[in-house]
Amino acid sequence: MGNQSTPQTLFEKVWNNHIIRPQTETTPAALYIDLHLVHEVTSPQAFSLLRERGLKVRRPDQTLGTMDHSTPTTPRNDLGIIPVLDMQASAQLDQFTKNCEDFGIPMYSLGTENQGIVHVIGPEQGFTQPGMTIVCGDSHTSTHGAFGALAFGIGTSEVGHVLATQTLLQYKPKTMAVRVNGTLADGVVAKDIILAVIAKIGVGGGTGHVFEYMGSAIRNLSMEGRMTICNMSIEGGARAGMVAPDETTFEWVNGRPYAPQGADFDKAVEFWRTLPSDEGAQFDAEVVLNADELIPMITYGTNPGMGMPIDGRVPDPDKQATVSERMAMDKALTYMGLQPNEPLLGKKVDVVFLGSCTNSRISDLRLAAKMMDGQKVADDVRMMVVPGSQQVKKQAEQEGLDEIFKAAGAEWREAGCSMCIAMNGDQLAPGQYAVSTSNRNFEGRQGKGGRTFLASPLTAAATAINGHITDPRTLYVPEMA
Amino acid sequence: MEPINKISGKIAPLPMNDVDTDQIIPARFLKTTNKDGLGQQCFFDWRYTADGGLREDFILNQPEYQDASVLIAGNNFGCGSSREHAPWALQGMGWKAVVSTEFADIFRNNSLKNGLIPIIVDDETHRQLMSLAEEDPTTEVSINLEDQQLILPDGRKVEFPIDGFSKYCLLNGVDQLGYLMGLEDEIVEYEGSHDKRVVTTA
């Protein structure tokens, strides 16, 4: 069989399309990057490198900046400006503005109409398209793989490389098929799928691999659901996760400001249809999950792999197979203040966070709002709702979702990463428990000493209403579908 | 970057798996625009009490490990975020190499670009090193990058993998950007033969 007819995976097609110089025994492949997203936190040292060497940004027209990580989500002042009170954050944002201006990079400044979390705005504006290579100095760049793009996080040195050359040196990763067949039950959503996948393979299970999510349960997801899943690929150790583009993808991209328009769009779709993995394409590894058996998931520990069905009991460290697993679980349960065999249902929480690049899109907010319509956030619970972008915020306000959240007693905030990474003052106090729709429950991730349970927007909403960890199926009504 | 070939140093244990980059350098310290001072903030929440004192329960705070430079870490070290501040912070704290059974991909890439050597060894060697580090803090190992060998106190030489390109860059003290800049002709050719997928400045 000739090379032409060897069946290829989606990943291989996108990879091969972007090779500038092939991988050899002594050198990695040089890969062309179609879109480089930059934000204030992981780029300053890269711009310094460019200045030191007297280099320009090669393709400012394929680079986009946004402010998201260290930005406050507190209300605007009388002038309509979101004040930045943290001096260090303010200096970092000013430096970012200067860097983008000096190097000619378009940038969405804090509070402007298209600003938001980098992984929300890329798709939203139509920058993210099937078949592209997309990088950003942020591990959740895997989100964009939902469109059939090869998208992954890079370090700051690599940010410098891409700024200067639009090219990146990479060794070809392996591929892992993640097959999810079956139908999700009411109250079970994309977040539950990915938490179940990571619980199954562990936080290092995908190291060295690119995931391709496939199967009927993935096909039936909305683009937002697919983004939620691809977003957390990195929590399973995979730098990238991809979903083959289909009609759902094309429909979502069509008409977005930076997507191809008219005849160009039709031509693009023709190309995009060639991208899905060929029949018989080989993967280096495979993991299979049955969506029929899935119930809402929640994490109990201090990494995203420490997850379980919401009606389960916290595992017993003594029953783990190896010494290191026992030690890790012991340490996690001590930090979390949990006992072995304890159920999590009914566990009182202090904070509920609805937001992050995992779950801050309009469909996430709609889902939570439907559950919270006419309800109240429990006494002593703080609920923060942080839309992923200014556009999501605007859309939600047009639909009246903000009124539902506010009437329930939740905080309706400005767009940004917020308490997912807790750099901007939005954080847990030591010892506080939170149910969070974000992606990481690492020690201190949401504030020093804070304790995070990761879950879906539905579980977050149900928990906010009851004030304790709640199975969302108990509050689910068919209108939420 | 200074060329690196041979490293010798005392070892120190960090016997836990899946140490994520939020532990190595908490996100609140990422509001910097340079690389200064990150060493003091490395493992900050494990190292210091709320009032700034040293936490006695953190193994790397023990006096006998203060001049160690080779960290024996658990499996899947450096998982989580892409922050290159993690290797910067580890280097700032004095680490020259980290030994584990596996590293997270982005952390490994970032470390290699900064001259922090990630050394992958088999389970048995790892167990041996972890025990040595815990039992005898004066234990020294040496690393020969050219030969890709980790040399244990008993003289045993353990080979470790490193890609040829990173090794070349480290041995010669050059970074990868120079190589990429040398691809100009190929980049121009690629750009000339492929339609631009997106224009952010439109």
XYZ file of C-alpha atoms in Angstrom:
683
model
C 0.000 0.000 0.000
C 1.451 3.367 -1.006
C 1.815 6.262 1.350
C -1.082 8.077 -0.321
C -3.585 5.434 0.672
C -2.386 4.762 4.223
C -5.330 5.649 6.440
C -4.566 8.702 8.565
C -5.956 10.040 11.792
C -7.354 13.544 12.103
C -4.247 14.457 14.098
C -1.894 13.122 11.428
C -3.664 15.062 8.694
C -3.387 18.353 10.552
C 0.183 17.602 11.617
C 1.288 16.683 8.086
C -0.363 19.802 6.673
C 1.858 21.996 8.804
C 5.286 20.445 8.454
C 7.927 22.926 7.384
C 10.799 20.535 7.961
C 10.168 16.884 8.843
C 11.374 15.246 12.022
C 14.711 13.449 11.694
C 16.740 11.282 14.027
C 18.535 14.348 15.339
C 15.972 17.125 15.048
C 12.302 17.620 15.877
C 9.798 18.585 13.213
C 9.321 22.270 12.501
C 5.601 22.978 12.540
C 3.892 26.047 11.097
C 1.461 27.755 13.477
C -1.712 29.253 12.000
C -2.875 31.102 15.096
C -0.966 32.261 18.159
C -2.983 33.496 21.116
C -1.196 35.514 23.790
C -2.183 36.782 27.232
C -0.555 38.923 29.889
C 0.830 36.225 32.183
C 2.988 33.930 30.043
C 4.166 36.388 27.376
C 6.196 39.234 29.022
C 9.499 37.335 29.172
C 9.024 36.264 25.530
C 8.627 39.865 24.385
C 11.743 40.731 26.421
C 13.628 38.064 24.470
C 12.511 39.602 21.179
C 13.683 43.024 22.310
C 17.043 41.664 23.508
C 17.662 40.129 20.094
C 16.192 42.933 18.045
C 13.528 40.667 16.519
C 10.075 41.494 15.194
C 6.885 39.492 15.521
C 6.809 37.625 12.226
C 3.030 37.427 11.839
C 1.169 39.929 13.990
C -1.718 39.208 11.614
C -1.816 35.604 12.889
C -1.453 36.605 16.524
C -4.142 37.782 18.907
C -3.868 39.086 22.434
C -6.437 39.249 25.199
C -6.333 40.093 28.885
C -7.808 37.391 31.063
C -5.685 35.799 33.806
C -4.786 38.570 36.234
C -7.762 40.810 35.442
C -10.349 41.684 38.080
C -13.968 40.610 37.539
C -15.333 43.274 39.867
C -17.952 45.793 38.671
C -17.190 48.754 36.415
C -16.925 52.241 37.882
C -19.024 55.250 36.886
C -16.862 55.739 33.810
C -17.545 52.186 32.665
C -13.998 51.090 33.477
C -13.012 48.006 35.437
C -10.440 49.333 37.922
C -7.306 47.262 38.517
C -6.359 47.804 42.141
C -3.578 45.213 42.355
C -0.447 47.187 41.476
C 1.485 44.189 40.221
C -1.378 43.024 38.014
C -1.814 46.576 36.780
C 1.874 46.770 35.823
C 1.629 43.426 34.050
C -1.429 44.538 32.078
C 0.270 47.825 31.136
C 3.311 45.917 29.968
C 1.082 43.636 27.885
C -0.591 46.638 26.267
C 2.799 48.104 25.427
C 4.089 44.800 24.076
C 1.101 44.352 21.782
C 1.297 47.980 20.609
C 5.055 47.914 20.006
C 4.852 44.691 18.007
C 1.605 45.469 16.163
C -0.488 42.670 17.671
C -4.263 43.177 17.866
C -5.371 42.912 21.479
C -8.629 42.866 23.410
C -8.099 45.118 26.384
C -9.822 44.688 29.752
C -13.516 45.463 29.571
C -13.660 46.016 25.796
C -16.424 44.335 23.842
C -14.597 41.184 22.689
C -12.326 40.676 25.693
C -12.482 37.439 27.617
C -10.803 34.154 28.398
C -8.457 33.337 25.544
C -10.069 29.936 24.942
C -13.543 31.409 24.866
C -12.862 34.308 22.515
C -10.911 32.315 19.894
C -13.883 30.153 18.931
C -16.404 32.912 19.621
C -14.875 35.299 17.076
C -14.328 32.551 14.508
C -10.524 32.560 14.753
C -10.603 28.906 15.747
C -11.316 26.721 12.726
C -10.946 23.066 11.761
C -7.567 21.882 10.527
C -5.572 24.741 12.034
C -2.569 24.653 14.333
C -3.190 26.877 17.352
C -0.885 27.521 20.286
C -0.939 29.696 23.379
C 1.124 29.927 26.532
C -1.628 28.180 28.404
C -2.208 24.476 28.891
C -5.956 24.740 28.244
C -5.298 25.639 24.625
C -6.426 22.049 24.070
C -9.961 23.544 24.139
C -9.708 24.587 20.486
C -9.252 20.943 19.474
C -13.055 20.654 19.690
C -13.104 22.089 16.147
C -10.645 19.555 14.754
C -7.720 21.921 15.184
C -4.391 20.788 16.611
C -4.153 23.094 19.599
C -1.860 22.861 22.573
C -0.206 24.826 25.348
C 3.404 25.967 25.144
C 5.932 27.494 27.524
C 7.174 31.063 27.403
C 10.359 30.170 25.481
C 8.135 28.652 22.825
C 5.895 31.717 22.870
C 9.054 33.614 21.900
C 9.801 31.096 19.145
C 6.344 31.446 17.634
C 6.329 35.236 17.929
C 9.648 35.397 16.073
C 9.156 32.652 13.469
C 5.498 31.498 13.504
C 7.084 28.073 13.813
C 7.527 25.568 16.602
C 9.832 22.585 17.066
C 7.919 19.489 18.081
C 8.358 15.743 18.224
C 5.390 13.893 16.831
C 3.222 12.731 19.728
C 1.376 9.418 19.884
C -2.366 9.194 19.456
C -5.039 7.839 21.772
C -8.622 7.191 20.732
C -11.101 8.083 23.461
C -14.346 6.370 22.473
C -17.525 7.377 24.243
C -20.552 5.556 22.917
C -24.095 5.602 24.217
C -26.497 8.294 25.356
C -26.169 10.623 28.305
C -29.003 10.470 30.815
C -30.857 13.625 31.874
C -28.709 15.729 34.174
C -25.458 14.213 32.885
C -23.367 16.523 30.694
C -20.043 16.875 28.877
C -18.168 17.767 32.062
C -19.183 14.437 33.560
C -17.779 12.599 30.531
C -14.368 14.190 30.803
C -14.190 13.839 34.594
C -14.992 10.135 34.118
C -12.312 9.762 31.429
C -9.665 11.357 33.655
C -10.756 9.326 36.691
C -10.283 6.245 34.533
C -6.861 6.985 33.018
C -5.352 9.195 35.740
C -3.664 12.579 35.440
C -0.650 11.097 33.667
C -2.587 8.609 31.519
C -2.367 10.629 28.336
C 1.231 11.841 28.657
C 2.924 11.872 25.256
C -0.384 11.503 23.419
C -2.932 13.530 21.530
C -6.494 12.415 22.255
C -9.139 12.044 19.607
C -12.584 11.930 21.191
C -15.050 9.882 19.158
C -18.200 7.828 19.437
C -21.902 8.610 19.436
C -21.912 10.476 22.756
C -19.264 12.892 21.449
C -21.047 13.293 18.087
C -24.241 14.242 19.894
C -22.592 16.977 21.941
C -22.851 20.664 21.113
C -19.664 22.554 20.243
C -19.637 23.961 23.773
C -19.782 20.451 25.210
C -16.944 19.347 22.954
C -14.905 22.363 24.078
C -15.462 21.399 27.725
C -14.128 17.938 26.972
C -11.118 18.987 24.895
C -10.318 21.671 27.468
C -9.545 19.082 30.123
C -7.400 16.828 27.893
C -4.381 18.285 29.645
C -5.781 17.117 32.999
C -5.388 13.606 31.632
C -1.821 14.428 30.645
C -2.480 14.941 26.912
C -1.331 18.251 25.501
C -4.054 18.196 22.874
C -7.475 16.664 22.372
C -9.390 16.745 19.113
C -12.880 16.073 17.793
C -13.426 15.507 14.087
C -15.328 18.407 12.515
C -18.883 17.685 11.342
C -22.119 19.545 10.561
C -22.335 20.702 14.184
C -18.915 22.302 13.797
C -19.613 23.957 10.446
C -22.913 25.370 11.653
C -21.259 26.798 14.763
C -18.417 28.448 12.830
C -20.603 29.823 10.039
C -21.170 33.564 10.255
C -18.638 34.301 13.001
C -16.723 37.526 12.369
C -13.323 36.012 11.528
C -14.558 32.809 9.882
C -14.488 32.551 6.088
C -17.571 34.143 4.557
C -19.816 33.214 1.599
C -18.085 31.234 -1.136
C -14.918 31.117 0.955
C -16.847 29.387 3.693
C -18.173 26.753 1.277
C -14.654 26.152 0.037
C -13.389 25.852 3.596
C -16.103 23.350 4.486
C -15.087 21.254 1.503
C -11.588 21.071 2.951
C -12.783 20.537 6.505
C -14.760 17.480 5.348
C -11.489 15.789 4.412
C -10.130 16.028 7.958
C -11.873 13.263 9.954
C -9.779 10.151 10.629
C -9.879 7.682 7.761
C -11.551 4.316 8.112
C -8.916 1.961 9.485
C -6.602 4.703 10.810
C -4.452 3.359 13.633
C -4.169 4.810 17.113
C -1.361 4.013 19.529
C -3.764 3.535 22.420
C -7.469 3.455 23.123
C -9.780 4.044 26.054
C -13.498 3.287 25.992
C -16.305 4.696 28.084
C -20.018 3.901 28.022
C -22.120 7.055 28.282
C -25.219 5.011 29.187
C -23.659 4.133 32.534
C -22.503 7.611 33.394
C -23.948 9.638 36.259
C -22.833 13.104 37.421
C -19.179 13.100 38.481
C -17.332 14.980 41.193
C -13.734 15.074 42.410
C -12.818 14.388 46.010
C -9.055 14.890 45.936
C -6.314 17.255 44.852
C -5.941 16.360 41.230
C -8.575 15.986 38.515
C -7.966 12.225 38.322
C -9.331 11.827 41.846
C -12.940 11.790 40.712
C -15.947 9.559 41.316
C -19.681 9.275 40.645
C -21.439 11.857 42.779
C -23.300 9.222 44.794
C -20.074 7.405 45.609
C -17.953 7.358 48.738
C -14.485 8.810 49.175
C -12.015 5.966 48.517
C -9.992 4.403 51.284
C -6.242 5.023 50.971
C -5.577 1.696 52.684
C -7.247 -0.098 49.803
C -4.974 1.374 47.128
C -2.639 -0.952 45.291
C 0.704 0.752 45.810
C 2.462 2.626 48.595
C 2.756 5.754 46.484
C -0.977 5.685 45.674
C -1.779 5.276 49.374
C 0.485 8.178 50.266
C -0.943 10.402 47.534
C -4.513 9.675 48.561
C -3.732 10.109 52.237
C -2.176 13.485 51.562
C -5.107 14.518 49.362
C -7.751 13.510 51.918
C -5.867 15.279 54.712
C -5.735 18.461 52.644
C -9.397 18.125 51.706
C -10.420 17.355 55.293
C -12.256 14.228 54.187
C -12.553 10.776 55.708
C -12.241 7.502 53.799
C -15.657 6.042 52.851
C -17.385 9.367 53.498
C -20.174 10.225 51.009
C -19.861 13.638 49.369
C -23.589 14.116 48.838
C -24.790 16.440 51.577
C -21.334 17.889 52.231
C -21.718 21.570 53.067
C -19.889 24.025 50.819
C -18.963 27.694 51.242
C -18.549 28.816 47.648
C -19.877 27.829 44.242
C -17.914 29.009 41.218
C -19.511 28.939 37.770
C -16.943 29.972 35.202
C -13.519 29.228 33.618
C -12.452 28.184 30.120
C -14.031 24.801 30.892
C -17.585 25.955 31.632
C -18.271 29.672 31.151
C -19.932 29.701 27.748
C -23.483 30.746 27.087
C -24.835 27.183 27.137
C -23.202 26.573 30.531
C -24.840 29.698 31.925
C -28.203 28.795 30.368
C -28.109 25.358 31.926
C -27.323 26.667 35.396
C -29.847 29.501 35.045
C -32.657 27.111 34.144
C -32.024 25.217 37.342
C -31.752 28.382 39.410
C -34.740 30.205 37.940
C -36.938 31.205 40.869
C -34.586 29.539 43.341
C -32.287 31.040 45.965
C -28.641 30.402 46.693
C -28.545 28.831 50.140
C -27.702 31.001 53.140
C -23.993 31.152 53.888
C -23.084 30.142 50.361
C -21.328 32.557 48.032
C -21.996 31.880 44.382
C -19.896 33.605 41.735
C -20.989 33.546 38.120
C -18.183 34.658 35.813
C -18.965 34.684 32.094
C -16.106 33.602 29.834
C -16.142 36.730 27.704
C -17.756 40.117 27.341
C -19.766 38.657 24.458
C -21.037 35.811 26.631
C -21.903 38.366 29.303
C -23.805 40.517 26.819
C -25.678 37.541 25.391
C -26.592 36.306 28.864
C -27.877 39.764 29.808
C -29.984 39.900 26.631
C -31.530 36.601 27.649
C -32.081 37.779 31.222
C -29.822 35.111 32.722
C -28.037 37.717 34.832
C -31.380 38.613 36.440
C -32.003 34.970 37.330
C -28.588 34.663 38.969
C -28.863 37.985 40.764
C -32.398 37.272 41.978
C -31.092 34.003 43.374
C -28.428 35.900 45.293
C -25.445 34.983 43.119
C -22.765 37.470 42.071
C -22.849 38.388 38.378
C -19.321 39.441 37.471
C -17.146 40.716 34.647
C -15.428 38.241 32.280
C -12.102 36.506 32.965
C -10.332 33.466 34.385
C -11.257 34.558 37.894
C -11.293 31.935 40.621
C -10.158 29.133 38.327
C -6.595 30.312 38.820
C -7.224 32.824 41.617
C -4.600 35.367 40.563
C -6.935 38.329 40.560
C -8.287 38.421 44.089
C -11.199 36.056 43.356
C -10.285 33.251 45.693
C -11.238 30.897 48.479
C -10.255 31.576 52.055
C -8.159 28.883 53.770
C -10.283 25.849 54.618
C -13.271 26.868 52.524
C -14.998 24.265 50.383
C -16.068 25.058 46.837
C -17.878 23.287 44.086
C -16.282 24.655 40.961
C -16.963 24.196 37.271
C -13.286 24.854 36.512
C -10.586 22.333 35.634
C -8.125 22.024 38.522
C -8.541 21.025 42.146
C -4.831 21.192 42.980
C -3.897 22.280 46.491
C -4.286 26.035 46.754
C -5.341 26.413 43.122
C -8.412 28.476 44.015
C -6.763 30.245 46.938
C -4.247 29.138 49.528
C -5.801 26.445 51.707
C -8.993 26.392 49.620
C -10.605 23.022 48.883
C -12.160 22.369 45.496
C -14.662 19.850 44.229
C -14.781 19.887 40.429
C -18.175 19.269 38.863
C -20.546 20.273 36.062
C -22.514 23.535 35.879
C -25.663 21.592 36.765
C -24.074 20.093 39.865
C -22.763 23.539 40.779
C -26.212 25.106 40.465
C -27.920 22.342 42.435
C -25.269 22.624 45.136
C -25.675 26.395 45.331
C -29.410 26.000 45.867
C -29.119 23.383 48.608
C -25.904 24.663 50.173
C -24.449 21.171 50.106
C -23.207 18.838 47.417
C -26.283 17.779 45.481
C -26.965 15.323 42.705
C -28.371 17.606 39.988
C -30.726 14.860 38.832
C -32.802 15.484 41.959
C -33.566 19.033 40.770
C -33.600 18.298 37.079
C -36.618 19.100 34.949
C -36.979 18.183 31.265
C -36.802 21.839 30.149
C -33.100 21.747 30.976
C -32.319 19.424 28.086
C 22.831 29.996 28.105
C 25.916 28.349 29.638
C 26.897 25.010 28.107
C 26.042 22.075 30.391
C 27.699 18.689 30.366
C 28.592 17.361 33.795
C 26.602 17.959 36.946
C 27.453 16.587 40.381
C 25.456 17.213 43.473
C 23.677 15.963 46.539
C 20.230 14.489 46.144
C 17.043 15.365 48.016
C 13.743 13.479 48.060
C 10.276 14.706 47.188
C 8.440 11.415 47.521
C 5.048 12.218 46.054
C 3.470 11.600 42.683
C 1.759 14.091 40.397
C 3.360 17.236 41.811
C 1.678 19.953 39.754
C 3.083 23.293 38.677
C 0.699 25.126 41.030
C 2.674 23.563 43.903
C 6.017 24.335 42.256
C 5.061 27.991 41.808
C 1.615 29.161 42.961
C -0.288 31.250 40.393
C -0.363 34.372 42.541
C 3.366 34.741 41.869
C 2.833 34.845 38.097
C 2.038 38.566 38.049
C 5.687 39.250 37.364
C 7.093 40.348 34.007
C 10.571 38.870 34.514
C 12.165 35.799 36.114
C 13.528 37.397 39.291
C 12.781 36.111 42.757
C 10.913 32.980 41.675
C 13.365 30.759 43.585
C 12.144 32.160 46.906
C 8.578 31.385 45.852
C 9.262 27.827 44.727
C 7.039 25.312 46.601
C 5.915 28.367 48.576
C 2.797 26.949 50.201
C 4.589 23.759 51.204
C 7.693 25.597 52.383
C 6.297 28.398 54.514
C 3.744 28.843 57.269
C 1.158 31.622 57.093
C 3.459 33.927 59.084
C 6.428 33.256 56.808
C 8.264 30.687 58.940
C 9.659 27.462 57.528
C 7.298 24.508 57.741
C 9.004 21.666 59.522
C 6.842 19.064 57.850
C 8.199 19.885 54.389
C 11.036 17.542 53.674
C 13.061 19.968 51.559
C 13.187 22.367 54.507
C 15.358 19.964 56.500
C 18.815 21.485 57.060
C 20.657 18.507 55.572
C 19.047 19.056 52.169
C 19.859 22.748 51.848
C 22.806 22.308 49.506
C 21.255 19.536 47.395
C 20.941 20.200 43.665
C 19.397 17.018 42.251
C 15.743 16.542 43.142
C 14.400 12.987 43.300
C 10.721 13.548 42.522
C 7.682 11.269 42.225
C 6.006 10.084 39.057
C 4.431 12.567 36.613
C 6.303 15.536 38.041
C 5.275 18.965 36.698
C 1.740 18.161 35.593
C -0.825 20.920 35.169
C -0.235 24.319 33.696
C 2.231 25.338 30.982
C 3.921 28.000 33.138
C 7.634 28.111 32.399
C 7.895 29.830 35.763
C 8.042 26.280 37.174
C 11.536 25.420 35.868
C 12.628 29.031 36.448
C 11.561 28.738 40.093
C 13.205 25.339 40.562
C 16.455 26.683 39.140
C 16.170 29.751 41.322
C 15.905 27.448 44.331
C 19.119 25.739 43.294
C 17.983 22.610 41.443
C 20.033 21.583 38.417
C 18.319 18.313 37.583
C 15.133 16.465 38.516
C 14.947 12.673 38.494
C 11.609 10.922 38.083
C 9.942 7.972 36.387
C 7.893 10.337 34.208
C 7.495 14.058 33.568
C 4.521 15.957 32.231
C 5.132 16.897 28.584
C 5.058 20.689 28.787
C 7.127 20.827 31.963
C 9.751 18.570 30.385
C 9.940 20.761 27.278
C 10.182 23.910 29.363
C 12.903 22.450 31.572
C 15.060 21.403 28.640
C 14.889 24.911 27.217
C 16.275 26.322 30.445
C 18.996 23.836 31.300
C 17.103 22.098 34.102
C 17.780 18.463 33.215
C 14.755 16.123 33.488
C 16.110 12.616 34.020
C 13.807 9.658 33.525
C 14.871 6.423 35.212
C 13.271 3.008 35.696
C 11.189 2.212 38.789
C 13.939 0.212 40.490
C 16.594 2.919 40.124
C 14.045 5.473 41.241
C 13.204 3.516 44.392
C 16.891 3.124 45.138
C 17.567 6.847 44.725
C 14.549 7.831 46.786
C 15.693 5.577 49.650
C 19.242 6.848 49.428
C 18.055 10.444 49.495
C 15.848 9.780 52.523
C 18.416 7.732 54.444
C 21.652 9.532 53.639
C 21.389 13.222 52.714
C 25.107 13.326 51.937
C 24.537 11.062 48.929
C 25.877 12.532 45.711
C 25.188 11.580 42.140
C 26.732 12.816 38.928
C 25.217 13.341 35.564
C 27.041 13.093 32.282
C 24.856 14.631 29.623
C 27.125 13.778 26.711
C 26.967 10.069 27.614
C 23.383 10.371 28.907
C 24.396 8.706 32.132
C 23.333 9.149 35.710
C 26.147 7.841 37.920
C 25.035 6.455 41.276
C 27.183 6.452 44.446
C 28.054 2.766 43.928
C 29.461 3.614 40.516
C 26.548 2.122 38.624
C 25.797 4.040 35.439
C 22.168 4.409 34.458
C 21.394 5.607 30.968
C 18.639 8.148 30.564
C 16.817 9.316 27.433
C 17.070 12.808 26.038
C 16.311 13.883 22.497
C 19.371 14.583 20.412
C 18.401 18.127 19.584
C 17.874 19.268 23.180
C 21.110 17.548 24.127
C 22.996 19.386 21.395
C 21.555 22.724 22.521
C 22.418 22.075 26.179
C 25.943 20.837 25.495
C 26.659 23.854 23.324
C 24.786 26.435 25.352
C 22.619 27.513 22.425
C 18.860 27.942 22.429
C 16.424 26.662 19.830
C 15.458 30.046 18.461
C 18.673 30.322 16.466
C 17.856 27.066 14.680
C 14.317 28.240 13.935
C 15.568 31.543 12.556
C 17.682 29.477 10.176
C 14.513 27.999 8.656
C 13.556 31.314 7.078
C 13.567 30.015 3.488
C 11.361 27.070 4.360
C 8.975 29.282 6.326
C 8.670 31.697 3.422
C 8.047 28.816 1.056
C 5.353 27.368 3.326
C 3.626 30.723 3.656
C 3.766 31.191 -0.116
C 2.180 27.831 -0.858
C -0.552 27.773 1.798
C -3.577 30.010 2.139
C -3.650 31.932 5.368
C -6.342 30.386 7.563
C -7.148 33.473 9.540
C -6.195 37.149 9.684
C -6.428 38.644 13.153
C -5.763 42.194 11.998
C -8.648 42.319 9.505
